[in-house]
Amino acid sequence: MPDRLRVEVDGRQLEISNLDKVLYPRAGFTKGEVLDYYTRIAPTLLPYLAGRPLTRTRYPNGVDGASFFEKNAPAGTPEWVRTVRLPVPGSAKGREKIDFIVVEELAAVVWLANLAALELHTPQWRVDAEGRPLDPDQLVVDLDPGPPAGLPECYEVALLMRERLAADGLGCCPKTSGKKGMQLVVPLPGDEPADEVSAYAKGVAEELAGRHPRLVVARMAKQLRPGKVFIDWSQNNAFKTTVAPYSLRAGETPTVSAPLTWDEVEAGGLTAADLTPSVVLDRVAELGDLLRNTR
């Protein structure tokens, strides 16, 4: 196979390269397979990227090599990829604003996959047609287990969180993080600012920590977390991002941040390693988009 290929994706001209390069050495999973997964999942993935400034984690030499977190539009960004200029408080490079990319079409997904952007991370809000930030349209809590706690304990906390949110008339969808924990995604009408959403999430986390102190912690301090599940409410800070639904994760084997059914959470049997790209594609074909069904 040639090192570089010219392809047309929905009328866009792209160059893809090094398809045989192994990006997940322990699994022998290649860049070509990454491109294949992202191309096939794109119809389901794109609604969760559209309108959201995208942060990527790139692994140009595979998951065992050096990686870097990228917020700004990289050099060589095609002119047809949407960009928005937004403030970045606390930038390590001292910049007040940078140009973020916003992915809204298949060709942009393919372009990013070719850059070995394995992980895709988004905020809980979108921008409007003029690139102005809107209020959050979702609340996300990250359930992060402190060893020896793991995903089974996260499932237990997810059920407690579902019950508590339901008391306020809120529905939620569980998804794995693709690594050791999981998230709950709560659709919102988009009429409250991020600081109010974050304050609400913090209050719920602290309430559950008070009710279930042997299982739940609402503070980030590491000494409090062994054997418990940290409910990370800070994901709702306007400048924080969470791994997008259907994004790949970098690890020993390729896994996906995949929505679950509540029956699966109650059964507690699934692990992150079970949700490989091929499995997730089969799940979407069979079950549809579980997260969309919550909205």
PDB file of C-alpha atoms in Angstrom:
ATOM      1  CA  MET A   1       0.000   0.000   0.000  1.00  0.00           C
ATOM      2  CA  PRO A   2       1.387   3.484  -0.855  1.00  0.00           C
ATOM      3  CA  ASP A   3       2.505   5.642   2.077  1.00  0.00           C
ATOM      4  CA  ARG A   4       0.174   8.426   0.952  1.00  0.00           C
ATOM      5  CA  LEU A   5      -3.213   8.317  -0.744  1.00  0.00           C
ATOM      6  CA  ARG A   6      -5.428  11.039  -2.157  1.00  0.00           C
ATOM      7  CA  VAL A   7      -9.069  10.443  -1.303  1.00  0.00           C
ATOM      8  CA  GLU A   8     -12.324  12.310  -1.774  1.00  0.00           C
ATOM      9  CA  VAL A   9     -14.706  12.472   1.182  1.00  0.00           C
ATOM     10  CA  ASP A  10     -18.076  14.064   0.495  1.00  0.00           C
ATOM     11  CA  GLY A  11     -16.477  16.304  -2.114  1.00  0.00           C
ATOM     12  CA  ARG A  12     -13.460  17.236   0.032  1.00  0.00           C
ATOM     13  CA  GLN A  13      -9.986  16.325  -1.178  1.00  0.00           C
ATOM     14  CA  LEU A  14      -7.808  14.772   1.527  1.00  0.00           C
ATOM     15  CA  GLU A  15      -4.443  13.076   1.791  1.00  0.00           C
ATOM     16  CA  ILE A  16      -4.194  10.128   4.162  1.00  0.00           C
ATOM     17  CA  SER A  17      -0.953   8.427   5.028  1.00  0.00           C
ATOM     18  CA  ASN A  18       0.773   5.507   6.771  1.00  0.00           C
ATOM     19  CA  LEU A  19      -2.358   3.381   7.034  1.00  0.00           C
ATOM     20  CA  ASP A  20      -0.303   0.339   8.067  1.00  0.00           C
ATOM     21  CA  LYS A  21       1.295   2.171  10.994  1.00  0.00           C
ATOM     22  CA  VAL A  22       0.443   0.409  14.251  1.00  0.00           C
ATOM     23  CA  LEU A  23      -1.004   2.863  16.788  1.00  0.00           C
ATOM     24  CA  TYR A  24      -1.989   0.311  19.459  1.00  0.00           C
ATOM     25  CA  PRO A  25       1.015  -2.066  19.518  1.00  0.00           C
ATOM     26  CA  ARG A  26      -0.367  -4.606  22.006  1.00  0.00           C
ATOM     27  CA  ALA A  27      -3.457  -5.065  19.866  1.00  0.00           C
ATOM     28  CA  GLY A  28      -1.799  -4.580  16.460  1.00  0.00           C
ATOM     29  CA  PHE A  29      -4.453  -1.940  15.742  1.00  0.00           C
ATOM     30  CA  THR A  30      -3.381   0.251  12.846  1.00  0.00           C
ATOM     31  CA  LYS A  31      -3.985   3.799  11.724  1.00  0.00           C
ATOM     32  CA  GLY A  32      -6.065   2.387   8.882  1.00  0.00           C
ATOM     33  CA  GLU A  33      -8.306   0.693  11.431  1.00  0.00           C
ATOM     34  CA  VAL A  34      -8.599   3.965  13.371  1.00  0.00           C
ATOM     35  CA  LEU A  35      -9.688   5.693  10.161  1.00  0.00           C
ATOM     36  CA  ASP A  36     -12.135   2.877   9.421  1.00  0.00           C
ATOM     37  CA  TYR A  37     -13.724   3.117  12.877  1.00  0.00           C
ATOM     38  CA  TYR A  38     -14.076   6.892  12.832  1.00  0.00           C
ATOM     39  CA  THR A  39     -15.460   6.843   9.300  1.00  0.00           C
ATOM     40  CA  ARG A  40     -18.094   4.252  10.174  1.00  0.00           C
ATOM     41  CA  ILE A  41     -19.074   5.782  13.524  1.00  0.00           C
ATOM     42  CA  ALA A  42     -19.136   9.353  12.154  1.00  0.00           C
ATOM     43  CA  PRO A  43     -22.917   9.538  11.524  1.00  0.00           C
ATOM     44  CA  THR A  44     -23.483   8.721  15.199  1.00  0.00           C
ATOM     45  CA  LEU A  45     -20.524  10.719  16.522  1.00  0.00           C
ATOM     46  CA  LEU A  46     -20.992  13.974  14.608  1.00  0.00           C
ATOM     47  CA  PRO A  47     -24.080  15.236  16.506  1.00  0.00           C
ATOM     48  CA  TYR A  48     -21.946  15.238  19.684  1.00  0.00           C
ATOM     49  CA  LEU A  49     -19.160  17.256  18.043  1.00  0.00           C
ATOM     50  CA  ALA A  50     -21.263  19.742  16.067  1.00  0.00           C
ATOM     51  CA  GLY A  51     -21.027  23.251  17.475  1.00  0.00           C
ATOM     52  CA  ARG A  52     -18.539  22.266  20.186  1.00  0.00           C
ATOM     53  CA  PRO A  53     -14.955  23.602  20.232  1.00  0.00           C
ATOM     54  CA  LEU A  54     -12.898  20.439  20.033  1.00  0.00           C
ATOM     55  CA  THR A  55      -9.800  19.488  22.005  1.00  0.00           C
ATOM     56  CA  ARG A  56      -7.832  16.490  20.771  1.00  0.00           C
ATOM     57  CA  THR A  57      -5.205  14.184  22.206  1.00  0.00           C
ATOM     58  CA  ARG A  58      -2.849  13.141  19.422  1.00  0.00           C
ATOM     59  CA  TYR A  59      -0.583  10.079  19.358  1.00  0.00           C
ATOM     60  CA  PRO A  60       1.521  10.443  16.191  1.00  0.00           C
ATOM     61  CA  ASN A  61       3.747   7.504  17.189  1.00  0.00           C
ATOM     62  CA  GLY A  62       1.052   5.375  18.747  1.00  0.00           C
ATOM     63  CA  VAL A  63      -0.217   5.000  22.287  1.00  0.00           C
ATOM     64  CA  ASP A  64       3.219   3.939  23.567  1.00  0.00           C
ATOM     65  CA  GLY A  65       4.845   7.077  22.174  1.00  0.00           C
ATOM     66  CA  ALA A  66       4.681  10.732  23.157  1.00  0.00           C
ATOM     67  CA  SER A  67       1.262  12.372  22.973  1.00  0.00           C
ATOM     68  CA  PHE A  68       0.056  15.945  23.161  1.00  0.00           C
ATOM     69  CA  PHE A  69      -3.165  17.737  24.023  1.00  0.00           C
ATOM     70  CA  GLU A  70      -4.161  20.129  21.252  1.00  0.00           C
ATOM     71  CA  LYS A  71      -6.745  22.900  21.527  1.00  0.00           C
ATOM     72  CA  ASN A  72      -5.718  25.249  18.748  1.00  0.00           C
ATOM     73  CA  ALA A  73      -6.279  24.650  15.038  1.00  0.00           C
ATOM     74  CA  PRO A  74      -3.010  23.060  13.847  1.00  0.00           C
ATOM     75  CA  ALA A  75      -0.888  24.323  10.985  1.00  0.00           C
ATOM     76  CA  GLY A  76      -2.293  23.090   7.714  1.00  0.00           C
ATOM     77  CA  THR A  77      -5.915  23.046   8.881  1.00  0.00           C
ATOM     78  CA  PRO A  78      -8.026  22.885   5.694  1.00  0.00           C
ATOM     79  CA  GLU A  79      -9.870  26.092   4.930  1.00  0.00           C
ATOM     80  CA  TRP A  80     -13.190  24.243   4.937  1.00  0.00           C
ATOM     81  CA  VAL A  81     -12.818  23.172   8.594  1.00  0.00           C
ATOM     82  CA  ARG A  82     -14.793  25.546  10.799  1.00  0.00           C
ATOM     83  CA  THR A  83     -12.791  27.507  13.380  1.00  0.00           C
ATOM     84  CA  VAL A  84     -13.911  29.804  16.197  1.00  0.00           C
ATOM     85  CA  ARG A  85     -11.766  32.199  18.211  1.00  0.00           C
ATOM     86  CA  LEU A  86     -12.393  31.847  21.937  1.00  0.00           C
ATOM     87  CA  PRO A  87     -10.736  32.949  25.204  1.00  0.00           C
ATOM     88  CA  VAL A  88      -8.458  30.502  27.017  1.00  0.00           C
ATOM     89  CA  PRO A  89      -7.968  31.720  30.601  1.00  0.00           C
ATOM     90  CA  GLY A  90      -4.791  30.438  32.190  1.00  0.00           C
ATOM     91  CA  SER A  91      -3.210  29.425  28.893  1.00  0.00           C
ATOM     92  CA  ALA A  92       0.210  27.862  29.440  1.00  0.00           C
ATOM     93  CA  LYS A  93       1.468  29.864  26.465  1.00  0.00           C
ATOM     94  CA  GLY A  94       0.035  33.149  27.704  1.00  0.00           C
ATOM     95  CA  ARG A  95      -2.461  33.525  24.883  1.00  0.00           C
ATOM     96  CA  GLU A  96      -5.745  35.270  25.610  1.00  0.00           C
ATOM     97  CA  LYS A  97      -7.594  33.668  22.686  1.00  0.00           C
ATOM     98  CA  ILE A  98      -6.975  30.797  20.295  1.00  0.00           C
ATOM     99  CA  ASP A  99      -8.669  29.371  17.228  1.00  0.00           C
ATOM    100  CA  PHE A 100     -10.515  26.154  18.024  1.00  0.00           C
ATOM    101  CA  ILE A 101     -11.779  23.773  15.383  1.00  0.00           C
ATOM    102  CA  VAL A 102     -15.417  22.709  15.266  1.00  0.00           C
ATOM    103  CA  VAL A 103     -16.038  19.374  13.544  1.00  0.00           C
ATOM    104  CA  GLU A 104     -19.318  19.163  11.668  1.00  0.00           C
ATOM    105  CA  GLU A 105     -18.724  16.845   8.700  1.00  0.00           C
ATOM    106  CA  LEU A 106     -17.289  13.458   7.859  1.00  0.00           C
ATOM    107  CA  ALA A 107     -14.281  14.865   6.011  1.00  0.00           C
ATOM    108  CA  ALA A 108     -13.144  16.683   9.165  1.00  0.00           C
ATOM    109  CA  VAL A 109     -13.413  13.455  11.169  1.00  0.00           C
ATOM    110  CA  VAL A 110     -11.241  11.673   8.594  1.00  0.00           C
ATOM    111  CA  TRP A 111      -8.743  14.543   8.588  1.00  0.00           C
ATOM    112  CA  LEU A 112      -8.391  14.335  12.387  1.00  0.00           C
ATOM    113  CA  ALA A 113      -8.081  10.553  12.386  1.00  0.00           C
ATOM    114  CA  ASN A 114      -5.270  10.858   9.858  1.00  0.00           C
ATOM    115  CA  LEU A 115      -3.492  13.169  12.331  1.00  0.00           C
ATOM    116  CA  ALA A 116      -3.708  10.363  14.927  1.00  0.00           C
ATOM    117  CA  ALA A 117      -6.140  12.432  17.006  1.00  0.00           C
ATOM    118  CA  LEU A 118      -7.327   9.354  18.850  1.00  0.00           C
ATOM    119  CA  GLU A 119      -9.201  11.091  21.663  1.00  0.00           C
ATOM    120  CA  LEU A 120     -11.826  13.797  21.142  1.00  0.00           C
ATOM    121  CA  HIS A 121     -12.892  16.012  24.052  1.00  0.00           C
ATOM    122  CA  THR A 122     -15.703  18.582  24.139  1.00  0.00           C
ATOM    123  CA  PRO A 123     -17.165  21.140  26.565  1.00  0.00           C
ATOM    124  CA  GLN A 124     -20.761  20.966  27.769  1.00  0.00           C
ATOM    125  CA  TRP A 125     -21.770  23.907  25.572  1.00  0.00           C
ATOM    126  CA  ARG A 126     -21.877  24.871  21.922  1.00  0.00           C
ATOM    127  CA  VAL A 127     -21.222  28.011  19.935  1.00  0.00           C
ATOM    128  CA  ASP A 128     -23.827  29.741  17.784  1.00  0.00           C
ATOM    129  CA  ALA A 129     -23.536  30.518  14.078  1.00  0.00           C
ATOM    130  CA  GLU A 130     -21.351  33.559  14.865  1.00  0.00           C
ATOM    131  CA  GLY A 131     -19.048  31.549  17.132  1.00  0.00           C
ATOM    132  CA  ARG A 132     -20.398  32.951  20.403  1.00  0.00           C
ATOM    133  CA  PRO A 133     -20.571  30.532  23.356  1.00  0.00           C
ATOM    134  CA  LEU A 134     -24.051  29.455  24.416  1.00  0.00           C
ATOM    135  CA  ASP A 135     -25.201  28.254  27.832  1.00  0.00           C
ATOM    136  CA  PRO A 136     -24.585  24.538  28.500  1.00  0.00           C
ATOM    137  CA  ASP A 137     -27.004  22.109  26.873  1.00  0.00           C
ATOM    138  CA  GLN A 138     -25.861  19.230  29.064  1.00  0.00           C
ATOM    139  CA  LEU A 139     -24.597  18.491  32.550  1.00  0.00           C
ATOM    140  CA  VAL A 140     -21.911  15.825  32.883  1.00  0.00           C
ATOM    141  CA  VAL A 141     -20.590  14.161  36.004  1.00  0.00           C
ATOM    142  CA  ASP A 142     -17.507  11.987  35.869  1.00  0.00           C
ATOM    143  CA  LEU A 143     -17.433   8.971  38.186  1.00  0.00           C
ATOM    144  CA  ASP A 144     -13.782   8.296  38.960  1.00  0.00           C
ATOM    145  CA  PRO A 145     -12.994   5.269  41.143  1.00  0.00           C
ATOM    146  CA  GLY A 146     -10.108   5.278  43.592  1.00  0.00           C
ATOM    147  CA  PRO A 147      -8.443   1.832  43.751  1.00  0.00           C
ATOM    148  CA  PRO A 148      -9.352  -0.750  44.848  1.00  0.00           C
ATOM    149  CA  ALA A 149     -12.754   0.560  43.731  1.00  0.00           C
ATOM    150  CA  GLY A 150     -13.439   0.161  40.031  1.00  0.00           C
ATOM    151  CA  LEU A 151     -16.210   0.180  37.464  1.00  0.00           C
ATOM    152  CA  PRO A 152     -18.597  -1.960  39.595  1.00  0.00           C
ATOM    153  CA  GLU A 153     -18.567   0.740  42.272  1.00  0.00           C
ATOM    154  CA  CYS A 154     -19.108   3.372  39.573  1.00  0.00           C
ATOM    155  CA  TYR A 155     -22.197   1.474  38.449  1.00  0.00           C
ATOM    156  CA  GLU A 156     -23.500   1.552  42.010  1.00  0.00           C
ATOM    157  CA  VAL A 157     -22.971   5.309  42.272  1.00  0.00           C
ATOM    158  CA  ALA A 158     -24.519   5.840  38.823  1.00  0.00           C
ATOM    159  CA  LEU A 159     -27.747   4.244  40.053  1.00  0.00           C
ATOM    160  CA  LEU A 160     -27.748   6.489  43.111  1.00  0.00           C
ATOM    161  CA  MET A 161     -27.141   9.515  40.906  1.00  0.00           C
ATOM    162  CA  ARG A 162     -29.946   8.502  38.523  1.00  0.00           C
ATOM    163  CA  GLU A 163     -32.393   8.309  41.431  1.00  0.00           C
ATOM    164  CA  ARG A 164     -31.282  11.682  42.805  1.00  0.00           C
ATOM    165  CA  LEU A 165     -31.497  13.436  39.431  1.00  0.00           C
ATOM    166  CA  ALA A 166     -34.928  11.929  38.780  1.00  0.00           C
ATOM    167  CA  ALA A 167     -36.160  13.610  41.963  1.00  0.00           C
ATOM    168  CA  ASP A 168     -35.452  16.914  40.186  1.00  0.00           C
ATOM    169  CA  GLY A 169     -37.101  15.758  36.982  1.00  0.00           C
ATOM    170  CA  LEU A 170     -33.825  15.112  35.156  1.00  0.00           C
ATOM    171  CA  GLY A 171     -33.023  12.102  33.009  1.00  0.00           C
ATOM    172  CA  CYS A 172     -29.511  10.902  32.274  1.00  0.00           C
ATOM    173  CA  CYS A 173     -27.603   8.434  30.130  1.00  0.00           C
ATOM    174  CA  PRO A 174     -24.639   6.405  31.394  1.00  0.00           C
ATOM    175  CA  LYS A 175     -21.516   5.932  29.312  1.00  0.00           C
ATOM    176  CA  THR A 176     -18.123   4.475  29.995  1.00  0.00           C
ATOM    177  CA  SER A 177     -15.119   6.752  29.956  1.00  0.00           C
ATOM    178  CA  GLY A 178     -13.345   4.083  27.934  1.00  0.00           C
ATOM    179  CA  LYS A 179     -10.885   3.724  30.794  1.00  0.00           C
ATOM    180  CA  LYS A 180     -11.452   3.022  34.492  1.00  0.00           C
ATOM    181  CA  GLY A 181     -14.546   5.136  35.155  1.00  0.00           C
ATOM    182  CA  MET A 182     -17.726   6.412  33.554  1.00  0.00           C
ATOM    183  CA  GLN A 183     -19.855   9.502  33.034  1.00  0.00           C
ATOM    184  CA  LEU A 184     -23.511  10.436  33.269  1.00  0.00           C
ATOM    185  CA  VAL A 185     -24.821  12.831  30.629  1.00  0.00           C
ATOM    186  CA  VAL A 186     -27.859  14.926  31.581  1.00  0.00           C
ATOM    187  CA  PRO A 187     -29.608  16.869  28.788  1.00  0.00           C
ATOM    188  CA  LEU A 188     -30.458  20.463  29.681  1.00  0.00           C
ATOM    189  CA  PRO A 189     -32.676  23.089  28.012  1.00  0.00           C
ATOM    190  CA  GLY A 190     -29.658  25.408  27.637  1.00  0.00           C
ATOM    191  CA  ASP A 191     -31.058  28.347  29.566  1.00  0.00           C
ATOM    192  CA  GLU A 192     -28.780  28.385  32.624  1.00  0.00           C
ATOM    193  CA  PRO A 193     -25.159  29.612  32.752  1.00  0.00           C
ATOM    194  CA  ALA A 194     -22.293  27.213  33.366  1.00  0.00           C
ATOM    195  CA  ASP A 195     -21.615  28.440  36.904  1.00  0.00           C
ATOM    196  CA  GLU A 196     -25.188  27.624  37.960  1.00  0.00           C
ATOM    197  CA  VAL A 197     -25.047  24.188  36.327  1.00  0.00           C
ATOM    198  CA  SER A 198     -21.720  23.508  38.009  1.00  0.00           C
ATOM    199  CA  ALA A 199     -23.071  24.644  41.393  1.00  0.00           C
ATOM    200  CA  TYR A 200     -26.049  22.309  41.019  1.00  0.00           C
ATOM    201  CA  ALA A 201     -23.787  19.354  40.126  1.00  0.00           C
ATOM    202  CA  LYS A 202     -21.577  20.127  43.126  1.00  0.00           C
ATOM    203  CA  GLY A 203     -24.560  20.234  45.438  1.00  0.00           C
ATOM    204  CA  VAL A 204     -25.822  16.851  44.243  1.00  0.00           C
ATOM    205  CA  ALA A 205     -22.341  15.318  44.580  1.00  0.00           C
ATOM    206  CA  GLU A 206     -21.938  16.642  48.117  1.00  0.00           C
ATOM    207  CA  GLU A 207     -25.404  15.419  49.065  1.00  0.00           C
ATOM    208  CA  LEU A 208     -24.655  11.885  47.877  1.00  0.00           C
ATOM    209  CA  ALA A 209     -21.252  11.939  49.581  1.00  0.00           C
ATOM    210  CA  GLY A 210     -23.007  12.867  52.821  1.00  0.00           C
ATOM    211  CA  ARG A 211     -25.540  10.076  52.447  1.00  0.00           C
ATOM    212  CA  HIS A 212     -23.064   7.403  51.332  1.00  0.00           C
ATOM    213  CA  PRO A 213     -19.706   8.320  52.896  1.00  0.00           C
ATOM    214  CA  ARG A 214     -18.244   4.819  52.532  1.00  0.00           C
ATOM    215  CA  LEU A 215     -18.840   4.812  48.774  1.00  0.00           C
ATOM    216  CA  VAL A 216     -18.881   8.406  47.506  1.00  0.00           C
ATOM    217  CA  VAL A 217     -16.542  11.370  47.779  1.00  0.00           C
ATOM    218  CA  ALA A 218     -17.175  14.829  46.340  1.00  0.00           C
ATOM    219  CA  ARG A 219     -13.726  16.317  46.933  1.00  0.00           C
ATOM    220  CA  MET A 220     -10.716  15.787  44.698  1.00  0.00           C
ATOM    221  CA  ALA A 221      -8.176  15.292  47.511  1.00  0.00           C
ATOM    222  CA  LYS A 222      -6.363  12.033  46.770  1.00  0.00           C
ATOM    223  CA  GLN A 223      -6.181  10.947  50.407  1.00  0.00           C
ATOM    224  CA  LEU A 224     -10.005  10.818  50.515  1.00  0.00           C
ATOM    225  CA  ARG A 225     -10.455   8.658  47.432  1.00  0.00           C
ATOM    226  CA  PRO A 226      -9.081   5.116  47.998  1.00  0.00           C
ATOM    227  CA  GLY A 227     -11.919   2.603  47.735  1.00  0.00           C
ATOM    228  CA  LYS A 228     -14.476   5.293  46.873  1.00  0.00           C
ATOM    229  CA  VAL A 229     -15.946   6.886  43.769  1.00  0.00           C
ATOM    230  CA  PHE A 230     -15.202  10.565  43.246  1.00  0.00           C
ATOM    231  CA  ILE A 231     -18.132  12.398  41.662  1.00  0.00           C
ATOM    232  CA  ASP A 232     -16.302  14.982  39.599  1.00  0.00           C
ATOM    233  CA  TRP A 233     -18.853  17.750  39.266  1.00  0.00           C
ATOM    234  CA  SER A 234     -16.188  20.175  37.969  1.00  0.00           C
ATOM    235  CA  GLN A 235     -16.653  18.810  34.437  1.00  0.00           C
ATOM    236  CA  ASN A 236     -19.298  21.531  34.149  1.00  0.00           C
ATOM    237  CA  ASN A 237     -16.836  24.385  34.494  1.00  0.00           C
ATOM    238  CA  ALA A 238     -17.100  26.337  31.244  1.00  0.00           C
ATOM    239  CA  PHE A 239     -13.432  25.703  30.459  1.00  0.00           C
ATOM    240  CA  LYS A 240     -13.394  21.957  31.178  1.00  0.00           C
ATOM    241  CA  THR A 241     -13.898  19.224  28.597  1.00  0.00           C
ATOM    242  CA  THR A 242     -15.057  15.598  28.738  1.00  0.00           C
ATOM    243  CA  VAL A 243     -14.282  12.770  26.346  1.00  0.00           C
ATOM    244  CA  ALA A 244     -16.951  12.755  23.640  1.00  0.00           C
ATOM    245  CA  PRO A 245     -19.372   9.858  23.214  1.00  0.00           C
ATOM    246  CA  TYR A 246     -17.972   7.307  20.730  1.00  0.00           C
ATOM    247  CA  SER A 247     -14.427   8.689  20.975  1.00  0.00           C
ATOM    248  CA  LEU A 248     -11.587   6.202  21.013  1.00  0.00           C
ATOM    249  CA  ARG A 249      -9.382   6.095  24.108  1.00  0.00           C
ATOM    250  CA  ALA A 250      -5.662   5.521  24.227  1.00  0.00           C
ATOM    251  CA  GLY A 251      -4.653   2.470  26.244  1.00  0.00           C
ATOM    252  CA  GLU A 252      -3.179  -0.975  25.834  1.00  0.00           C
ATOM    253  CA  THR A 253      -6.067  -1.886  23.547  1.00  0.00           C
ATOM    254  CA  PRO A 254      -8.433   0.391  21.622  1.00  0.00           C
ATOM    255  CA  THR A 255     -11.564   1.062  23.652  1.00  0.00           C
ATOM    256  CA  VAL A 256     -14.449   3.483  23.166  1.00  0.00           C
ATOM    257  CA  SER A 257     -16.327   5.862  25.453  1.00  0.00           C
ATOM    258  CA  ALA A 258     -19.658   4.180  24.800  1.00  0.00           C
ATOM    259  CA  PRO A 259     -23.216   4.768  26.041  1.00  0.00           C
ATOM    260  CA  LEU A 260     -24.755   1.951  28.068  1.00  0.00           C
ATOM    261  CA  THR A 261     -28.280   0.821  28.857  1.00  0.00           C
ATOM    262  CA  TRP A 262     -29.458   1.085  32.441  1.00  0.00           C
ATOM    263  CA  ASP A 263     -30.039  -2.672  32.386  1.00  0.00           C
ATOM    264  CA  GLU A 264     -26.309  -3.076  31.704  1.00  0.00           C
ATOM    265  CA  VAL A 265     -25.463  -0.745  34.578  1.00  0.00           C
ATOM    266  CA  GLU A 266     -27.738  -2.689  36.921  1.00  0.00           C
ATOM    267  CA  ALA A 267     -26.200  -5.999  35.798  1.00  0.00           C
ATOM    268  CA  GLY A 268     -22.721  -4.548  36.297  1.00  0.00           C
ATOM    269  CA  GLY A 269     -20.923  -6.989  34.037  1.00  0.00           C
ATOM    270  CA  LEU A 270     -19.480  -4.830  31.266  1.00  0.00           C
ATOM    271  CA  THR A 271     -15.914  -3.572  31.459  1.00  0.00           C
ATOM    272  CA  ALA A 272     -14.181  -0.889  29.402  1.00  0.00           C
ATOM    273  CA  ALA A 273     -12.189  -3.607  27.645  1.00  0.00           C
ATOM    274  CA  ASP A 274     -15.439  -5.142  26.367  1.00  0.00           C
ATOM    275  CA  LEU A 275     -16.301  -1.999  24.394  1.00  0.00           C
ATOM    276  CA  THR A 276     -13.896  -2.203  21.473  1.00  0.00           C
ATOM    277  CA  PRO A 277     -14.450  -0.317  18.198  1.00  0.00           C
ATOM    278  CA  SER A 278     -15.965  -3.347  16.462  1.00  0.00           C
ATOM    279  CA  VAL A 279     -18.256  -4.085  19.408  1.00  0.00           C
ATOM    280  CA  VAL A 280     -19.445  -0.481  19.575  1.00  0.00           C
ATOM    281  CA  LEU A 281     -20.185  -0.418  15.842  1.00  0.00           C
ATOM    282  CA  ASP A 282     -22.242  -3.589  16.282  1.00  0.00           C
ATOM    283  CA  ARG A 283     -24.040  -2.086  19.286  1.00  0.00           C
ATOM    284  CA  VAL A 284     -24.984   1.035  17.333  1.00  0.00           C
ATOM    285  CA  ALA A 285     -26.275  -1.121  14.469  1.00  0.00           C
ATOM    286  CA  GLU A 286     -28.377  -3.167  16.905  1.00  0.00           C
ATOM    287  CA  LEU A 287     -29.391  -0.668  19.602  1.00  0.00           C
ATOM    288  CA  GLY A 288     -29.074   2.682  17.850  1.00  0.00           C
ATOM    289  CA  ASP A 289     -27.667   5.694  19.671  1.00  0.00           C
ATOM    290  CA  LEU A 290     -28.518   5.105  23.329  1.00  0.00           C
ATOM    291  CA  LEU A 291     -27.540   8.646  24.269  1.00  0.00           C
ATOM    292  CA  ARG A 292     -29.841  10.179  21.674  1.00  0.00           C
ATOM    293  CA  ASN A 293     -32.734   8.244  23.183  1.00  0.00           C
ATOM    294  CA  THR A 294     -32.251  10.197  26.440  1.00  0.00           C
ATOM    295  CA  ARG A 295     -32.725  13.574  24.772  1.00  0.00           C
TER     296      ARG A 295
END
